[in-house]
Amino acid sequence: MNEPEEHPVARPARGPSSYGFPKDGTAGLLPWSHATTRLVAARNYWLATTSPAGRPHVTPLWGVWVAGALYFDGAPQTRWARNLTANPHATVHLEDGDDVVIIEGTVEDIMHVEDAELAAAIITAWDGKYGRLHPDPAGNGIWRLRPRNARAWSNAALTDATRWDYPPPTVGA
């Protein structure tokens, strides 16, 4: 695959002081591998989009985390797809509320994945997770969410609440 996974920069999550988030430094923060393990293993991803009129829309989707991005499939006629066509910014939350992972980013409707190795990795991950209804990223395209930032915590005390930020894209890359 041509696109290696970038590793975002970790820092304490932001929130009211009463939340118990870490105050500073990186001690006690979750490693990025915690988030990626959960993103790979998740069966359902809750996608939040915004309609052109500003109304929120949330829907569960099947998807796979491959090469640092979330790939998911769906018809362009769905409400969420029409929302993404008008505004590509989205948030994804995993189903398990006890061990939270949330990613925010920009979604692309990729008409054809030209990297054969990436297309095969998407199908392999999909079939390994769901065993049916796999997408055809090289033929029919697929949606891809590239995270801009992510947040996670693994305990009710929120003492390991972590935020990761990706560096801005390099101009001309």
Backbone as a ProteinNet text record, in pm:
[ID]
protein_1_A
[PRIMARY]
MNEPEEHPVARPARGPSSYGFPKDGTAGLLPWSHATTRLVAARNYWLATTSPAGRPHVTPLWGVWVAGALYFDGAPQTRWARNLTANPHATVHLEDGDDVVIIEGTVEDIMHVEDAELAAAIITAWDGKYGRLHPDPAGNGIWRLRPRNARAWSNAALTDATRWDYPPPTVGA
[TERTIARY]
84.9	0	89.1	50	132.3	122.2	18.6	-4.3	21.5	139	164.2	76.9	45	-36.3	46	-6.9	57.6	24.7	117.4	91.8	67.9	-52	-83.6	-14.7	-14.6	48.3	-53.9	-15.1	-103.8	-86.9	-199.1	-198.7	-323.7	-331.7	-452.7	-575.2	-686.8	-812.2	-851.9	-930	-978.7	-1118	-1146.5	-1279	-1280.5	-1398	-1406.9	-1317.6	-1263.9	-1172.4	-1237.9	-1369.2	-1439.6	-1441.2	-1401.3	-1404.1	-1293.4	-1188.6	-1080.7	-981.2	-986.7	-890.9	-749.7	-649.3	-511.5	-487.2	-403.9	-383.9	-275.9	-164.9	-58.7	37.2	129.8	225.1	160.2	234.8	182.8	170.2	209.1	196.4	49.2	19.4	-116.2	-204.1	-153.8	-233.6	-235.1	-339.3	-349	-254.1	-195.4	-114.6	-206.5	-158.4	-236.8	-277.2	-194.5	-226.6	-356.1	-390.2	-517.3	-634	-628.3	-735.5	-740.5	-625.5	-627.7	-673.8	-637.3	-685.8	-838.1	-894.4	-1040.6	-1105	-1040.8	-1095.2	-1093.6	-989.3	-981.8	-1088.7	-1107.1	-1196.5	-1344.8	-1377	-1518	-1599.5	-1719.9	-1810.3	-1898	-1946.3	-2030.8	-1967.7	-1978	-1924.8	-2042.5	-2057.5	-2165	-2113.7	-2165.1	-2124.3	-2218.3	-2161.1	-2238.9	-2204.6	-2308.6	-2293.6	-2389.2	-2379.6	-2468.4	-2535.5	-2667.7	-2740.7	-2710.4	-2739.4	-2719.4	-2797.9	-2906.9	-2986.3	-2932.6	-2824.8	-2764.3	-2815.3	-2900.9	-2952.8	-2854.3	-2832.9	-2743.4	-2809	-2726.3	-2773.7	-2670.8	-2716.4	-2628.7	-2681.1	-2588.6	-2627.5	-2516.6	-2553.7	-2450.1	-2407.7	-2278.3	-2223.7	-2129.3	-2111.7	-2002	-1882.2	-1763.7	-1643.9	-1519.7	-1404.9	-1276.4	-1173.2	-1086	-974	-852.7	-805.1	-691.2	-600.9	-472.3	-372.2	-404.7	-450.4	-472.9	-598.7	-696	-822.1	-936.1	-1057.4	-1177.2	-1241.4	-1260.6	-1325.7	-1462.8	-1564.4	-1700.5	-1771.7	-1875.7	-1945.7	-2090	-2150.1	-2291.2	-2335.9	-2464.1	-2523	-2522.7	-2498	-2495.9	-2632.7	-2740	-2873.4	-2907.6	-2825.5	-2855.6	-2843.6	-2912.4	-2907.3	-2763.8	-2689.7	-2552.7	-2461.7	-2479.8	-2396.2	-2427.6	-2554.2	-2591	-2536.6	-2541	-2484.1	-2334.3	-2263.2	-2117.9	-2081.8	-2166.3	-2142.6	-2149.1	-2240.7	-2254.2	-2151	-2114.7	-2020.6	-1942.2	-1816.5	-1741.4	-1689.7	-1717.2	-1670.2	-1762.6	-1700.9	-1781.2	-1710.7	-1787.5	-1737.3	-1784.2	-1697.4	-1732.2	-1705.4	-1802.7	-1794.4	-1813.9	-1734	-1750.9	-1869.2	-1920.4	-2042.8	-2030.4	-1917.2	-1897.5	-1877.2	-1969.6	-1961	-1870.9	-1823.5	-1736.8	-1591.3	-1551.9	-1414.7	-1426.8	-1424.4	-1463	-1349.3	-1382.4	-1293.9	-1381	-1340.3	-1411.6	-1308.7	-1338.4	-1250.2	-1328.3	-1260.3	-1318.1	-1229.1	-1291.5	-1210.6	-1293.5	-1230.3	-1292.1	-1311.1	-1427.6	-1462.4	-1451.6	-1394	-1383.2	-1462.2	-1529.9	-1594.6	-1494.6	-1425.5	-1321.3	-1387.3	-1385.7	-1453.3	-1386.1	-1253.9	-1179.5	-1050.4	-1030.7	-903.9	-804.7	-707.6	-613.4	-500.3	-473.9	-369.4	-427	-386.7	-441.5	-417.8	-303.4	-273.6	-368.5	-396.7	-490.8	-631.2	-675.3	-808.3	-821.8	-718.3	-720.6	-723	-648.8	-646.5	-783.1	-853.1	-987.5	-1081.5	-1078.9	-1167.4	-1132.8	-1005.2	-963.4	-1010.8	-991.9	-1036.3	-1187.9	-1258.2	-1405.2	-1453.7	-1400	-1442.7	-1407.4	-1292.9	-1255.4	-1348.5	-1403.3	-1492.3	-1637.6	-1685.9	-1828.4	-1858.3	-1764.9	-1784.4	-1884.8	-1932	-2030.5	-2043.6	-2109.4	-2140.2	-2017.9	-1903.6	-1783.3	-1790.8	-1726.8	-1726.3	-1633.8	-1641.1	-1552.8	-1479.6	-1378.7	-1315.2	-1245.8	-1196.3	-1128.3	-1228.7	-1348.5	-1447	-1556.7	-1617.1	-1731.3	-1700.5	-1578.2	-1541.9	-1577.8	-1543	-1564.7	-1547.9	-1602.1	-1585.9	-1466.7	-1391.2	-1275.7	-1277.2	-1270.9	-1256.2	-1111.7	-1044.9	-909	-922.4	-875.9	-893.7	-807.5	-864.9	-793.8	-752.3	-840.3	-809.4	-892.7	-856.1	-926.8	-923.7	-1021	-1027.1	-1061.5	-1011.4	-1042.6	-1022.6	-1094.1	-1069.7	-1117.9	-1060.1	-1091.3	-1144.8	-1169.2	-1220.7	-1320.2	-1408.8	-1514.4	-1459	-1340.3	-1280.7	-1223.6	-1210.1	-1159.2	-1013.2	-941.9	-804.6	-705.1	-747.6	-659.1	-711.9	-803.1	-863	-754.3	-748.4	-640.5	-699.7	-631.6	-666.6	-542.8	-566.5	-457.7	-488.7	-387.5	-401.6	-303.4	-354	-268.1	-202.9	-79.7	-18.4	-93.2	-94.8	-164.1	-96	-173	-112.9	-2.4	98.1	207.4	162.2	190	150.3	224.1	147.8	206.7	223	179.4	195.4	84.7
-117.4	0	123.1	221.5	340.2	437.1	426.8	524.9	465.2	492.2	441.1	514.9	446.7	509.9	612.9	734.5	839.3	815.8	853.8	844.1	984.4	1009.4	1143.6	1171.8	1298.9	1344.7	1339.6	1275.4	1260.3	1375.6	1411.5	1508.3	1483.8	1541.1	1521	1576.1	1506.5	1554.5	1684.9	1765.6	1892.1	1872.6	1941.8	1936.5	2011.6	2025.1	2092.4	2023.8	2101.1	2045.8	1937.7	1940.7	1839.6	1702	1692.4	1565.1	1469.7	1517.5	1429.7	1393.5	1463.5	1438.6	1464.9	1399.6	1431	1581.2	1637.9	1783	1826.7	1755.1	1794	1677.3	1695.9	1589.2	1472	1365	1247.2	1125.8	1138.8	1026.3	989.9	863.4	814.2	821.3	878.3	885.2	749.4	726.4	602.6	607.6	495	493	489.6	538.8	536.1	392.7	295.9	155.9	113	174.2	143.2	179.2	298.8	343.2	257.9	231.5	155.7	11.9	-47.5	-183.3	-184.6	-84.2	-75.9	-45.1	40.5	73.8	-47.2	-127.9	-249.9	-350	-366.3	-470.2	-434.1	-306.7	-264.5	-328.2	-367.4	-423.8	-314.8	-224.6	-115	18	111.7	246	341.9	433.1	530.7	657	684.8	798.4	915.2	1030.4	1152.9	1250.2	1295.3	1392.4	1508.3	1610.7	1725.9	1749.5	1769.1	1794.2	1934.9	1962.5	2098.8	2203.6	2162.2	2255.3	2267.1	2193.8	2203	2101.6	2009.7	1908.8	1793.3	1744.2	1629.6	1500.5	1408.1	1276.5	1173.6	1068.1	962.9	828.7	743.8	611.7	511.3	385	282.3	230.3	201.4	149.8	34.3	-49.9	-144.5	-74.8	-111.8	-53	-125.2	-83.7	-141.8	-31.3	-47	44.4	-16.8	46.6	-3.1	115.9	100	200.2	340.2	346.1	475	548.1	477.2	539.9	440.9	495.1	412.2	407	286.5	264.6	205.7	260.9	209.2	221.8	142.7	130.1	174.2	222	258.2	329	324.5	384.4	536.8	601.8	748.4	811.3	733.3	786.4	796.6	737.1	741.4	884.6	912.1	1046.5	1082.6	989.5	1020.9	1049.8	976.9	999.3	1134.6	1169	1301.1	1412	1388.3	1486.9	1504.1	1391.2	1398	1462.4	1447.2	1511.9	1663.6	1710.8	1854.7	1907.7	1824.7	1865.5	1741.8	1729.4	1606.6	1586.3	1678.2	1664.3	1570.8	1477.6	1378.1	1335.4	1272.8	1214.4	1070.5	982.1	841.4	805	737	690.8	539.7	469.3	324.4	290	169.3	126.3	112.3	68.5	41.4	172	206.3	330.3	324.1	204.5	192.7	220.7	195.8	217.7	301.9	431.9	526.4	553.7	552.1	601	680.6	804.3	894.8	951.1	945.7	1008	1113.6	1221.6	1328.9	1349.9	1378.8	1401.4	1435.5	1417.9	1447.8	1318	1304.4	1183.4	1211.1	1114.3	1122	1007.2	1034.3	930	894.2	781.9	740.1	653.8	701.4	630.7	498.4	495.1	372.3	375.4	276.4	264.6	204.9	284.2	240.1	154.5	165.1	84.7	-55.6	-151.6	-287.6	-351.6	-323.9	-381.3	-325.2	-195.3	-133.6	-188.8	-197.9	-252.3	-394.4	-476.8	-614.5	-616.9	-526.6	-520.9	-482.7	-392.5	-352.5	-472.5	-543.9	-660	-769.9	-795.6	-899.4	-864.6	-740.6	-698.9	-708.7	-667.8	-671.8	-816.5	-903.8	-1043.9	-1111	-1074.8	-1130.5	-1087.8	-969.7	-916.6	-956	-942.7	-962.3	-1089.3	-1133.3	-1254.7	-1245.5	-1127.3	-1111.7	-964.1	-941.5	-806.7	-715.8	-773.7	-690.1	-589.3	-475.8	-371.5	-409	-329.3	-345.1	-212.2	-183.6	-52.1	-20.9	-121.8	-97.4	-77.4	-134.5	-126.2	-23.8	-28	59.4	170.4	176.9	283	251.3	343.6	327.3	464.3	479.8	602.3	586	694.9	690	811.7	784.6	890.7	892.5	1004	1024.1	1112.3	1061.7	1140.6	1266.3	1368.9	1493.4	1491.7	1432.7	1414.6	1298.6	1253.4	1143.3	1165.5	1106.4	1111.1	971.8	940.2	810.2	815.5	727.5	700.8	560.5	497.6	356.5	330.2	435.6	411.7	520.5	486.8	579.6	704	694.6	809.7	910.9	874.1	960	1000.4	931.7	970.1	939	865.2	838.8	902.8	1000.2	1065.1	1130.4	1086.4	1127.3	1186.7	1287.5	1345.5	1332.7	1290.1	1282.4	1379.3	1450.1	1540.8	1498.6	1494.4	1465.5	1594	1586.1	1707.3	1748.9	1882	1925.1	1866.1	1844.1	1788.3	1878.4	1816.1	1889.2	1947.3	2074.2	2139.1	2072.2	2037.7	1975.1	1824.9	1766.7	1621.3	1546.4
0	0	0	-74.7	-89.2	27.3	109.2	212.9	350.7	410.5	544	645.3	753	855.6	930.8	938	1016	1162.9	1249.2	1392.1	1445.6	1494.3	1543.5	1677.3	1712.8	1836.2	1949.3	2061.5	2177.2	2275.2	2336.3	2445.9	2528.9	2648.5	2727.8	2655	2668.5	2610.4	2678.9	2609.4	2664.4	2720.8	2828.9	2888.3	3019.5	3079.5	3209.2	3312.9	3404.6	3505.2	3588.5	3602.2	3681.6	3615.4	3488	3417.5	3460.7	3521.2	3564.8	3455.4	3341.7	3234.9	3286.1	3228.7	3265.9	3246.7	3330.2	3326.5	3228	3223.3	3132.1	3113.2	3019.9	2992.6	2922.2	2909.6	2840.1	2931.6	3058.3	3151.1	3168.3	3155.6	3173.9	3050.9	2941.8	2819.7	2750.9	2673.4	2596.8	2476.5	2440.2	2317.9	2195.9	2083.4	1959.2	1923.8	1960.3	1931.3	2000.4	2113.6	2179.8	2087.5	2030.1	1940.3	1813.7	1753	1627.9	1649.6	1761.7	1791.7	1798.1	1862.9	1873.7	1738.2	1658.9	1526.7	1434.4	1441.7	1360.2	1403.4	1533.8	1586	1581.1	1575.2	1580.8	1469.3	1501.7	1401.3	1339.6	1421.4	1373.7	1411	1318.9	1337	1323.9	1419.2	1414.2	1346.3	1226.8	1145.5	1169.2	1203.8	1222	1110.2	1040.8	932.2	958.8	873.6	885.4	750.9	753.3	629	579.4	452.3	401.1	481.2	545.4	626.6	769.7	799.8	932.3	1033.7	991.2	1083.7	1097	1219.2	1237.8	1189.9	1148.9	1106.4	1153.5	1220.5	1270	1221.5	1175.8	1127.4	1153.5	1182.4	1196.8	1059.6	1046.8	921.3	948.9	849.3	849.3	787.5	833.3	776.8	824.7	771.2	811.3	824.8	923.7	944.5	876.8	771.6	693.2	659	678.7	640.1	692.5	817.9	881.3	842.4	784.2	744.9	763.4	777.5	785.9	648	596.8	467.9	492.4	425.8	439.6	306	291.6	165.2	183.6	77.9	84.4	-40.9	-62.1	-182	-174	-286.7	-287.6	-260.5	-265.2	-239.9	-91.4	-4.4	139.1	190.5	300.5	360.7	396.3	458.8	502	382.3	272.3	153.7	90.9	84.5	30.9	121.4	253.2	345.5	321.3	305.6	284	151.7	52.3	-76.7	-60.6	24.2	47	146.9	245.1	350.2	392.4	353.8	376.8	519.5	610.4	748	825.2	900.2	971.6	1099.5	1185.5	1309.4	1314.9	1364.4	1382.7	1527.9	1587.5	1726.3	1723.4	1799.8	1807.1	1895	1877.3	1942.4	2093.9	2144	2286	2361.4	2450.4	2525.7	2646.6	2685.2	2802.6	2769.5	2648.2	2602.5	2476.3	2492.6	2388.5	2290.9	2161.5	2056.1	1959.2	1934.8	1844.6	1747.2	1617.5	1519	1441.6	1409.1	1328.9	1208	1095.8	977.5	856.3	742.6	614.5	537.3	477.2	403.1	253.7	182.8	37	-24.1	-132.7	-212	-321.4	-302.1	-395.9	-503.6	-624.5	-733.5	-766.1	-763.2	-790.2	-709.4	-624	-552.4	-650.6	-690.6	-793.5	-738.6	-609.3	-545.5	-521.6	-604.1	-597.1	-460.6	-399.4	-267.9	-161.6	-167.4	-74.1	-95.6	-220.5	-250.4	-195.8	-214.3	-163.9	-11.4	52.9	199.5	254.6	187.6	229.9	222.4	109.7	92.8	192.3	214.1	308.8	449.2	490.9	624.5	636.2	531.1	530.8	542.5	458.5	461.2	593.1	651.6	780.6	892.4	880.9	984.8	962	839.7	811.2	732.2	648.2	570.7	458.1	428.1	319.8	281.9	170.6	122.5	113.7	73.3	68.1	-46.1	-25.2	-128.1	-243.5	-349.1	-464.4	-484	-398.5	-403.7	-535.9	-605.5	-733.1	-846.4	-832.5	-939.7	-916.1	-796.9	-768.4	-670.3	-622.3	-530.5	-386.1	-298.7	-154.7	-90	28.3	105.5	199.3	218.8	309	401.1	531.7	630.2	677	653.4	704.6	828.5	942.2	1064.1	1067.5	1125.6	1154.5	1302.2	1383.5	1524.7	1578.4	1696.3	1760.8	1911	1977.8	2124.4	2174.4	2293.9	2352.6	2502.9	2572.2	2713.4	2741	2840.7	2865.2	3004.6	3081.6	3215.8	3253.6	3345.5	3384.9	3453.9	3513	3580.7	3482.3	3357.2	3250	3269.5	3355.7	3387.3	3275.9	3173.6	3060	2931	2944.5	2827.7	2743	2619.4	2529.1	2402.4	2349.9	2219.8	2131.3	2009.6	1911.5	1798.7	1755.9	1642.5	1534.4	1412.6	1298.2	1252.5	1207	1152.6	1027	998.2	876	753.7	646.3	524.3	471.5	413.2	354	220.4	197.7	73.1	-42.3	-145.6	-263.7	-251.3	-139.2	-121.5	-189.3
[MASK]
+++++++++++++++++++++++++++++++++++++++++++++++++++++++++++++++++++++++++++++++++++++++++++++++++++++++++++++++++++++++++++++++++++++++++++++++++++++++++++++++++++++++++++++

